[in-house]
Amino acid sequence: MMLDENLARIRAHRNNIHRYRRLLKTRLAEIERQFIERRFAEEQSALDSLTAATFPVTFRSSKPPIDATGAAQ
């Protein structure tokens, strides 16, 4: 697929995830909450897969990792 199509799909997934997060902050029946949580997880998974396929770049450092104190490990 073309990059523009993938970017549009990424936007749609992000918008859906945002909408589900907003809905989960409201009062819902348990069955509604379960449905929205399931859809949220599906959208997140689809977004993760599409993002990995669209941007298959990984960055590697030639330097050793740095811990929380800023010291090289």
Short mmCIF file of C-alpha atoms in Angstrom, two decimals:
data_model
loop_
_atom_site.label_atom_id
_atom_site.label_comp_id
_atom_site.label_asym_id
_atom_site.label_seq_id
_atom_site.Cartn_x
_atom_site.Cartn_y
_atom_site.Cartn_z
CA MET A 1 0.00 0.00 0.00
CA MET A 2 1.01 3.52 -0.45
CA LEU A 3 2.34 5.55 2.42
CA ASP A 4 -0.59 7.99 2.30
CA GLU A 5 -3.08 5.15 2.71
CA ASN A 6 -1.17 3.72 5.65
CA LEU A 7 -0.94 7.13 7.29
CA ALA A 8 -4.71 7.56 6.89
CA ARG A 9 -5.27 4.14 8.49
CA ILE A 10 -2.91 5.01 11.35
CA ARG A 11 -4.87 8.23 11.93
CA ALA A 12 -8.16 6.31 11.93
CA HIS A 13 -6.85 3.77 14.47
CA ARG A 14 -5.50 6.56 16.69
CA ASN A 15 -8.84 8.40 16.53
CA ASN A 16 -10.72 5.21 17.44
CA ILE A 17 -8.36 4.55 20.36
CA HIS A 18 -8.86 8.10 21.59
CA ARG A 19 -12.64 7.72 21.34
CA TYR A 20 -12.54 4.41 23.27
CA ARG A 21 -10.39 5.97 26.01
CA ARG A 22 -12.94 8.77 26.38
CA LEU A 23 -15.80 6.29 26.52
CA LEU A 24 -14.06 4.21 29.17
CA LYS A 25 -13.99 7.27 31.44
CA THR A 26 -17.80 7.41 31.42
CA ARG A 27 -20.41 5.35 33.27
CA LEU A 28 -21.05 2.18 31.31
CA ALA A 29 -22.87 -1.08 31.83
CA GLU A 30 -20.47 -3.97 32.35
CA ILE A 31 -21.29 -5.47 28.93
CA GLU A 32 -20.62 -2.11 27.25
CA ARG A 33 -17.32 -1.73 29.12
CA GLN A 34 -16.23 -5.23 28.06
CA PHE A 35 -17.10 -4.51 24.43
CA ILE A 36 -15.23 -1.21 24.40
CA GLU A 37 -12.20 -2.72 26.16
CA ARG A 38 -12.12 -5.49 23.54
CA ARG A 39 -12.41 -3.01 20.66
CA PHE A 40 -9.73 -0.83 22.29
CA ALA A 41 -7.33 -3.80 22.44
CA GLU A 42 -8.10 -4.72 18.82
CA GLU A 43 -7.49 -1.18 17.63
CA GLN A 44 -4.23 -0.95 19.60
CA SER A 45 -3.02 -4.23 18.12
CA ALA A 46 -3.95 -3.14 14.59
CA LEU A 47 -2.20 0.19 15.12
CA ASP A 48 0.96 -1.51 16.41
CA SER A 49 1.06 -3.90 13.44
CA LEU A 50 0.41 -1.18 10.88
CA THR A 51 2.98 1.15 12.44
CA ALA A 52 5.62 -1.59 12.42
CA ALA A 53 4.87 -2.41 8.78
CA THR A 54 4.83 1.25 7.72
CA PHE A 55 7.94 2.31 9.63
CA PRO A 56 10.20 -0.77 9.85
CA VAL A 57 13.15 1.26 11.08
CA THR A 58 15.15 0.34 14.14
CA PHE A 59 17.92 2.39 15.63
CA ARG A 60 21.00 0.78 17.10
CA SER A 61 23.55 2.53 19.18
CA SER A 62 27.23 1.74 19.02
CA LYS A 63 27.59 3.09 22.55
CA PRO A 64 26.81 1.06 25.68
CA PRO A 65 23.39 1.71 27.25
CA ILE A 66 23.12 4.35 29.96
CA ASP A 67 21.32 3.68 33.23
CA ALA A 68 19.00 6.07 35.08
CA THR A 69 21.91 7.80 36.81
CA GLY A 70 23.55 8.61 33.47
CA ALA A 71 26.41 6.15 33.92
CA ALA A 72 27.37 3.76 31.13
CA GLN A 73 26.52 0.15 31.90
#
